[in-house]
Short mmCIF file of C-alpha atoms in Angstrom, two decimals:
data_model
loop_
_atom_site.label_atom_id
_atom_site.label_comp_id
_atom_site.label_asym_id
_atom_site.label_seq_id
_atom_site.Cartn_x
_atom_site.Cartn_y
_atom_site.Cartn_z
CA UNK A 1 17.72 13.78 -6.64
CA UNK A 2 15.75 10.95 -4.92
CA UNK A 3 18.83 8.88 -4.18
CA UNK A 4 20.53 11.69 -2.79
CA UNK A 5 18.37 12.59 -0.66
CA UNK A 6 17.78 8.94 0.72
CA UNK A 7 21.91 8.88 1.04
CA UNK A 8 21.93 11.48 2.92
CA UNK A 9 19.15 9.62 5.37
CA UNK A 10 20.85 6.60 5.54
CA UNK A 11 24.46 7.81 6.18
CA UNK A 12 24.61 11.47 7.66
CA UNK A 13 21.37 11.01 9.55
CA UNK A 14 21.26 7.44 10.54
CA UNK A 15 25.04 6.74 10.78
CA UNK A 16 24.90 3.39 8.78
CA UNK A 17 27.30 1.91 6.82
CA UNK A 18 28.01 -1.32 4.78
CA UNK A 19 25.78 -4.13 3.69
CA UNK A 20 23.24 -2.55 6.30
CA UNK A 21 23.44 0.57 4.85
CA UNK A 22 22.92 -1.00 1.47
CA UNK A 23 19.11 -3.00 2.58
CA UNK A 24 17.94 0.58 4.40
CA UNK A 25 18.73 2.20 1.67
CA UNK A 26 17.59 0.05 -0.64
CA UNK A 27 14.22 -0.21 1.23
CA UNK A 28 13.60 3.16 1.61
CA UNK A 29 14.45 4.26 -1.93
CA UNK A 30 12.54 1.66 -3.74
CA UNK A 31 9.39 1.48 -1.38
CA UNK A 32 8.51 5.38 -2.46
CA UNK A 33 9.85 5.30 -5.83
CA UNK A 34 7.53 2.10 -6.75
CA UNK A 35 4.14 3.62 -5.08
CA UNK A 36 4.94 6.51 -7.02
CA UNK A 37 5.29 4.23 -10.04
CA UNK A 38 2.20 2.57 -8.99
CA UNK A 39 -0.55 5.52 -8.01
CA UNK A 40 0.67 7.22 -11.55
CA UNK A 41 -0.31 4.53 -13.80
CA UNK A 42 -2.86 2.74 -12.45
CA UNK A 43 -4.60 5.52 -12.24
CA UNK A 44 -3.61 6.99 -15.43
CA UNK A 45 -5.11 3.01 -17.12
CA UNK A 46 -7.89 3.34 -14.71
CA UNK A 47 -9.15 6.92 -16.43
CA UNK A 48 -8.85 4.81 -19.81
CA UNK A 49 -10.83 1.55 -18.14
CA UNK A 50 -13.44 4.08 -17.62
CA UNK A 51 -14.01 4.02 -21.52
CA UNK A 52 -14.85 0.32 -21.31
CA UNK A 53 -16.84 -1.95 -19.73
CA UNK A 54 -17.30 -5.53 -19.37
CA UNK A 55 -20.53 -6.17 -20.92
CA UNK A 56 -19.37 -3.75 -23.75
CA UNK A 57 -16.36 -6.21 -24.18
CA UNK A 58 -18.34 -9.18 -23.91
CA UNK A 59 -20.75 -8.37 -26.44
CA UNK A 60 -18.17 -7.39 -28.92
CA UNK A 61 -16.54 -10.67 -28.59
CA UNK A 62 -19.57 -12.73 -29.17
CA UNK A 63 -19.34 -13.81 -32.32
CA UNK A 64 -15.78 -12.98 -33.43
CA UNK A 65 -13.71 -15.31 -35.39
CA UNK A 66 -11.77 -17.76 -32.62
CA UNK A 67 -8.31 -15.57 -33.62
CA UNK A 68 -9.43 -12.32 -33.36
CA UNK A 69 -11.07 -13.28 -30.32
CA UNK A 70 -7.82 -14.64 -28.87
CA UNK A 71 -6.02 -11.60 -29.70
CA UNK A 72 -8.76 -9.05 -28.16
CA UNK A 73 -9.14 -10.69 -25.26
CA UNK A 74 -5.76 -10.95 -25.03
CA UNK A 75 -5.67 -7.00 -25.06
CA UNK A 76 -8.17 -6.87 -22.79
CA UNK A 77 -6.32 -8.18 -20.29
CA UNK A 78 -4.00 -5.77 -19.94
CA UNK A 79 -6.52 -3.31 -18.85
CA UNK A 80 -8.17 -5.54 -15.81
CA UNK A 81 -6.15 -5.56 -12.80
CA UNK A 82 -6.71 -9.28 -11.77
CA UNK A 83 -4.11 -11.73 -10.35
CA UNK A 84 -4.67 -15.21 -11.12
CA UNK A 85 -7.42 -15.93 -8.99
CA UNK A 86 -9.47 -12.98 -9.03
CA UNK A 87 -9.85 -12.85 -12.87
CA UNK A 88 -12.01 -16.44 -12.67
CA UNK A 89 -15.22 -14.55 -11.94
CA UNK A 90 -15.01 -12.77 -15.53
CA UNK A 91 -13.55 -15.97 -17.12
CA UNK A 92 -16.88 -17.78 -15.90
CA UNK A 93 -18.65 -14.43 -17.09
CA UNK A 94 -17.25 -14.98 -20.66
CA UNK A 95 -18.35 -18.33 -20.43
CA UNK A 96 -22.10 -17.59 -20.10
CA UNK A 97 -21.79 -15.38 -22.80
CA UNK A 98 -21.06 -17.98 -25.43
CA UNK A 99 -17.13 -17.05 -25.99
CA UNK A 100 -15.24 -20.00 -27.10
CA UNK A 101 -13.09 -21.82 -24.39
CA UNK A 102 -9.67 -20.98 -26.08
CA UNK A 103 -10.76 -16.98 -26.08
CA UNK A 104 -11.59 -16.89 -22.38
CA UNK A 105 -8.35 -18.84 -21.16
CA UNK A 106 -6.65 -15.91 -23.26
CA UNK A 107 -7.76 -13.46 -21.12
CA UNK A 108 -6.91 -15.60 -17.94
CA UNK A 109 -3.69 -15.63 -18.98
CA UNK A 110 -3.27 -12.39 -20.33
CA UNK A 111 -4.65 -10.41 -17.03
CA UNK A 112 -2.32 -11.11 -14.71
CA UNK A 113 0.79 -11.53 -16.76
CA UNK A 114 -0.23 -7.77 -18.47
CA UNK A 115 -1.77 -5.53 -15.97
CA UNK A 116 -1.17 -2.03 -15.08
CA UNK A 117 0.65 -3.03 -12.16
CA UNK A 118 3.09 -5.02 -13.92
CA UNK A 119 3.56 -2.64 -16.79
CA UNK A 120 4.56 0.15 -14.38
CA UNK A 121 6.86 -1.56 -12.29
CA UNK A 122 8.74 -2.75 -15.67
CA UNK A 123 8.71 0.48 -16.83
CA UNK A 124 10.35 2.12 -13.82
CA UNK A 125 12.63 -0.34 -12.90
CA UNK A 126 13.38 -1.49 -16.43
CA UNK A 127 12.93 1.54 -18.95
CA UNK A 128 9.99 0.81 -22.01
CA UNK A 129 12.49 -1.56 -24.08
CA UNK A 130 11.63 -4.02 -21.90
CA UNK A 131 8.67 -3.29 -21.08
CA UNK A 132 7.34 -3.30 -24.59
CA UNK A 133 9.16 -6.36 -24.94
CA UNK A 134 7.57 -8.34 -22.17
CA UNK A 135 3.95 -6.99 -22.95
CA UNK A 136 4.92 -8.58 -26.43
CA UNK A 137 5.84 -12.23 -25.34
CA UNK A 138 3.22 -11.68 -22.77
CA UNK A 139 0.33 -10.93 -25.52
CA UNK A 140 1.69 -13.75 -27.68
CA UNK A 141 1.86 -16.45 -24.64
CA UNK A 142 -1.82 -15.78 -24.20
CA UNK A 143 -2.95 -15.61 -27.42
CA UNK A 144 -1.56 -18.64 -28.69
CA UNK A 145 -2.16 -20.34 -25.52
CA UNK A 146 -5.58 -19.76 -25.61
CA UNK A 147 -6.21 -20.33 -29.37
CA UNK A 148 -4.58 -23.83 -29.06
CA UNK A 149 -6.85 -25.26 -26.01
CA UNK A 150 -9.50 -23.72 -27.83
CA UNK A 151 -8.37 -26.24 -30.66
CA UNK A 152 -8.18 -29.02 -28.51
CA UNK A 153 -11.94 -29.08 -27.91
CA UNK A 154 -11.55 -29.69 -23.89
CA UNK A 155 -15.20 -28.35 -23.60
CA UNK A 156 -15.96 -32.11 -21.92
CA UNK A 157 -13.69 -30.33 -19.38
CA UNK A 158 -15.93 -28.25 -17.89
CA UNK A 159 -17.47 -29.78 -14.38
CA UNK A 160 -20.14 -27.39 -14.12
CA UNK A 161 -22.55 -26.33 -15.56
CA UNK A 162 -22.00 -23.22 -17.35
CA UNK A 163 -25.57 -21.52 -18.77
CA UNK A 164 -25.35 -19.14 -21.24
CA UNK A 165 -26.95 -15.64 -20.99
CA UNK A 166 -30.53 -15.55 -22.71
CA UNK A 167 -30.56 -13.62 -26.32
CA UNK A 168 -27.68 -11.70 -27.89
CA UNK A 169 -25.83 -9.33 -25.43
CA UNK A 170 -26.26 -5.36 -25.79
CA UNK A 171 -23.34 -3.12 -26.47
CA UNK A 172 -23.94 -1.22 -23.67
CA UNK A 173 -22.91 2.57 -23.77
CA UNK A 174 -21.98 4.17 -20.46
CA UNK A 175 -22.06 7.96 -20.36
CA UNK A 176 -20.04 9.95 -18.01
CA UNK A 177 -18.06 13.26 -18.05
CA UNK A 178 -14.56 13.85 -17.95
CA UNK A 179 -14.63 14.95 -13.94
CA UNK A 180 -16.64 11.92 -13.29
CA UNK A 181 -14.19 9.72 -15.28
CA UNK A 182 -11.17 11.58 -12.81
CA UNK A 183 -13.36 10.59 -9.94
CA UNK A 184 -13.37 7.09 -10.81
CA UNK A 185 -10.38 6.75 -11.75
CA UNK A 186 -8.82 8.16 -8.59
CA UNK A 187 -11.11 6.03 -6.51
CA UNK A 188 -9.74 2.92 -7.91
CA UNK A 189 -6.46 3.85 -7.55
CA UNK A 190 -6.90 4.49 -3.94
CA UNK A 191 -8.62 0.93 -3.57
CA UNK A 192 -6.07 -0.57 -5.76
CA UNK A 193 -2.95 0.81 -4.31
CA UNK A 194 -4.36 0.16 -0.25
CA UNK A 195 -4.80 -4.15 -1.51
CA UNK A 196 -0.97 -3.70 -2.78
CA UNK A 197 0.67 -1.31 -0.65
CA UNK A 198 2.14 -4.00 2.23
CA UNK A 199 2.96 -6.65 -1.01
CA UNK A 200 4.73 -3.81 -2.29
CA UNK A 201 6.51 -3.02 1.45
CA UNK A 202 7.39 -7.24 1.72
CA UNK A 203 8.44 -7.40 -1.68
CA UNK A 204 10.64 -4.12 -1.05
CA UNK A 205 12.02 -5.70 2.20
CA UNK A 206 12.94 -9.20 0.72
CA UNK A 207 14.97 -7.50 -1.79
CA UNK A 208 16.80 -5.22 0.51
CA UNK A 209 17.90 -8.34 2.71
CA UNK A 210 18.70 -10.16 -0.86
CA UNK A 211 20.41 -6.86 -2.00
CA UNK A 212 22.65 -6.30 1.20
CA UNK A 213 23.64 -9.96 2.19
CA UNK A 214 22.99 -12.45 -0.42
CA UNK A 215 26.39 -13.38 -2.40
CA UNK A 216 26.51 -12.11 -5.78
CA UNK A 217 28.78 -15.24 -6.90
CA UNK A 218 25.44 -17.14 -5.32
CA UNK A 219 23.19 -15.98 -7.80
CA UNK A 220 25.04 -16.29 -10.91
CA UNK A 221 26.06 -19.80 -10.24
CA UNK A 222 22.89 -21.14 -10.16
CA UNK A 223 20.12 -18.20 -12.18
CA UNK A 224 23.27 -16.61 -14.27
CA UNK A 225 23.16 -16.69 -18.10
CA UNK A 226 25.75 -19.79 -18.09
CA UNK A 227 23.14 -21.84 -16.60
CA UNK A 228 21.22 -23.29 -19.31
CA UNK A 229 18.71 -24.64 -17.51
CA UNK A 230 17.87 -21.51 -15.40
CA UNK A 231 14.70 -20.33 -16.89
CA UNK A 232 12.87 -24.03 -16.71
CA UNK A 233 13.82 -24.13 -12.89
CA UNK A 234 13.11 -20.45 -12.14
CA UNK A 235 9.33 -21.33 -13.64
CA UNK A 236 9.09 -24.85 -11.78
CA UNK A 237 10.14 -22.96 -8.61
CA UNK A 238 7.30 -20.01 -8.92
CA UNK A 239 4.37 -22.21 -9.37
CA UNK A 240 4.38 -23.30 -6.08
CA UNK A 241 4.13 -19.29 -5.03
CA UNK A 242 1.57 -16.67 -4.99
CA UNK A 243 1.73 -13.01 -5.34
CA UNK A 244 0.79 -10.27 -7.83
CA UNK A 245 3.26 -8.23 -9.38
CA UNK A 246 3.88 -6.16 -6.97
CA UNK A 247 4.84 -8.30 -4.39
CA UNK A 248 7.21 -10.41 -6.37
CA UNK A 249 8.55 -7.09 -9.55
CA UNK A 250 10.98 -5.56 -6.15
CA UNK A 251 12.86 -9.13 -5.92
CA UNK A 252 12.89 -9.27 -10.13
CA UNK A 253 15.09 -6.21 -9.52
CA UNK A 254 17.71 -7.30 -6.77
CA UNK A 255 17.99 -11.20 -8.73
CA UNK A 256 18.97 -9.24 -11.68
CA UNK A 257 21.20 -6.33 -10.22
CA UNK A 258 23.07 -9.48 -8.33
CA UNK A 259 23.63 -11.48 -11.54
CA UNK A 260 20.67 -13.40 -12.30
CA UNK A 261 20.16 -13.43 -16.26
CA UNK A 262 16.78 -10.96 -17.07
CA UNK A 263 15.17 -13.00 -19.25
CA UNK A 264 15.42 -15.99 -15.72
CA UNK A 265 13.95 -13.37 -13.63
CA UNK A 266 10.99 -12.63 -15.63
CA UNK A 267 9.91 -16.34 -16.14
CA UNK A 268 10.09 -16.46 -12.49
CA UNK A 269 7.88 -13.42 -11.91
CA UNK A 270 5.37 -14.72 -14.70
CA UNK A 271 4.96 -18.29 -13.41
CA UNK A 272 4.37 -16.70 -10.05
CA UNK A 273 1.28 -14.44 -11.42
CA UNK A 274 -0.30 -16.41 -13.87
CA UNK A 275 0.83 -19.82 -12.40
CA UNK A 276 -0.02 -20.92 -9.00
CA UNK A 277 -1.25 -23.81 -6.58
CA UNK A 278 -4.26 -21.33 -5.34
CA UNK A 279 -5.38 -20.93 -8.81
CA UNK A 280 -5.21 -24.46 -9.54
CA UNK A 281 -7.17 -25.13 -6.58
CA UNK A 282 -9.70 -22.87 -7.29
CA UNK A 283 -9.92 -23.74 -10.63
CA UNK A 284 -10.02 -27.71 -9.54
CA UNK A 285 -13.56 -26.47 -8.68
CA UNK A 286 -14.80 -25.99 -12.48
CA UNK A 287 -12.39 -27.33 -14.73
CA UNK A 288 -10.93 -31.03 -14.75
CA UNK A 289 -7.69 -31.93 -13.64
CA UNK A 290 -6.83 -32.72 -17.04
CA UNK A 291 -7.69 -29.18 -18.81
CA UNK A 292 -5.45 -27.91 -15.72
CA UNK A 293 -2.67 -29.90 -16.19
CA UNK A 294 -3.35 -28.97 -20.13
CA UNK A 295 -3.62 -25.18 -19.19
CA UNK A 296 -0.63 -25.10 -17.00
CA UNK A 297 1.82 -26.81 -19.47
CA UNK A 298 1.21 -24.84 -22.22
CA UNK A 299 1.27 -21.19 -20.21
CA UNK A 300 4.31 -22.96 -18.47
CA UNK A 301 6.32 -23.92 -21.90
CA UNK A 302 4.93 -20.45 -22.93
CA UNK A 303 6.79 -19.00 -20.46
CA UNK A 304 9.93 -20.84 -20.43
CA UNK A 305 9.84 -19.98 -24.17
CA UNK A 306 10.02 -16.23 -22.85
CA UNK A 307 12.87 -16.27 -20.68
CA UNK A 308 15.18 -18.46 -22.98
CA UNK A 309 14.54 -15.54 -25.84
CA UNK A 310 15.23 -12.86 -23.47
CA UNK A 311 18.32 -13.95 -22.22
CA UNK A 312 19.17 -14.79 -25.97
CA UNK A 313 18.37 -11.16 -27.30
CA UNK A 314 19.77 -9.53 -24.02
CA UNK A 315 22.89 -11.44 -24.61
#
């Protein structure tokens, strides 16, 4: 219904036609289908957020066995819309609160590779086979990442000073209705969805120049499945980038409706989010070079890992 209606724009009212006709309407079509995507479930995970809390979280992990803590925080993650660099603050928090090393780079990995934004793009662009399948590899990259620098012992890492939180932390109850829960959760949508909105709008209008002009032969010459070393250069070429999902999930579309091989795309899109130089640098600040270096192969091979199974299941 959508697409016909956005035809009809493009050609009857605009009078375009050919590979310009294909970006407009490419633009136009994807840019409201994906805020749709977006304001629906982020705010339908941002009613459920409302049932947590960080201290709430924190306090249950103190104390857990290193695995189970991997795993949780791991799942925690996919409820906490941070990129990269904004989900250091609670990575420091879970610091101070005694959590083992391995169980808080979990959840730095695990946040931006699994948030709601993600999730809903791959669902709408993708279908939930996918999806489910990602949030999989994407659970298992940070648990087991996490759970093996945690085994490393890299504490000596650490070039601050980290104090922990005095006594044992409260599992603290918050008590709201259901209207007040809607209220919330419809006011972080709003302040979600107006950061994302023009990364959404430059992600949308990369594509559309990708998806009218690029060269499909281009594509699947060099990111096709026949390249076996695709997924380890798509990853090497999205660390040096920076964007959250929603900037960089409307080119994951066009690279794969031109050729590129799915399971490519997505280690691209992952090394961009959970991978980059600004995280790095900010990270330079408490961590040494060494844990880096340490944190970045593993998430990197973790990833690479990813995209060579997808293609191989996909294929």
């Amino acid at each position: 219904m959508w697409k016909e209606v956005v035809d009809n724009i493009t050609v009857n009212y605009l009078g375009l036609s050919g590979q310009i006709n294909e970006s407009v309407n490419f633009f136009i079509y994807d840019t409201i289908k994906i805020w749709f995507l977006l304001i629906v479930v982020i705010f339908a995970i941002s009613l459920l957020r409302t049932y947590f809390n960080t201290e709430k979280v924190r306090a249950y992990l103190q104390g857990k066995s290193t695995f189970t803590g991997n795993v949780l925080a791991a799942l925690f993650g996919i409820i906490t819309p941070f990129c990269s660099c904004s989900a250091i603050p609670l990575f420091l928090g879970f610091l101070q609160a005694r959590i083992p090393m391995g169980v808080t780079f979990s959840f730095l990995i695990s946040s931006p590779l699994n948030n709601e934004i993600a999730i809903a793009l791959l669902f709408g662009l993708f279908g939930w086979k996918i999806t489910a399948i990602y949030i999989v590899f994407g659970l298992l990259v940070a648990i087991l990442g996490g759970y093996i620098i945690g085994k490393l012992n890299l504490q000596k890492y650490l070039l601050i000073d980290v104090k922990p939180l005095e006594g044992e932390l409260k599992d603290v109850e918050i008590s709201l209705s259901f209207k007040q829960r809607v209220k919330e959760a419809s006011s972080n949508t709003k302040d979600i969805f107006f950061k994302i909105w023009l990364y959404v709008l430059f992600g949308v209008a990369v594509g559309a120049l990708i998806h009218g002009y690029i060269p499909t032969d281009l594509i699947v010459k060099y990111a096709g499945p026949s390249n076996p070393f695709a997924p380890l250069i798509a990853v090497l070429a999205g660390i040096p980038m920076y964007s959250s999902a929603a900037g960089v999930m409307p080119l994951i579309e066009v690279l794969t409706s031109k050729g590129m091989a799915l399971g490519t795309a997505l280690s691209f899109m992952m090394a961009i989010t959970a991978l980059s130089l600004p995280e790095a640098m900010i990270l330079k600040r408490i961590l040494h070079v060494k844990l880096i270096v340490i944190f970045f192969s593993i998430v990197g091979l973790g990833i690479i890992s990813i995209g060579y199974i997808f293609n191989f299941i996909l294929n």
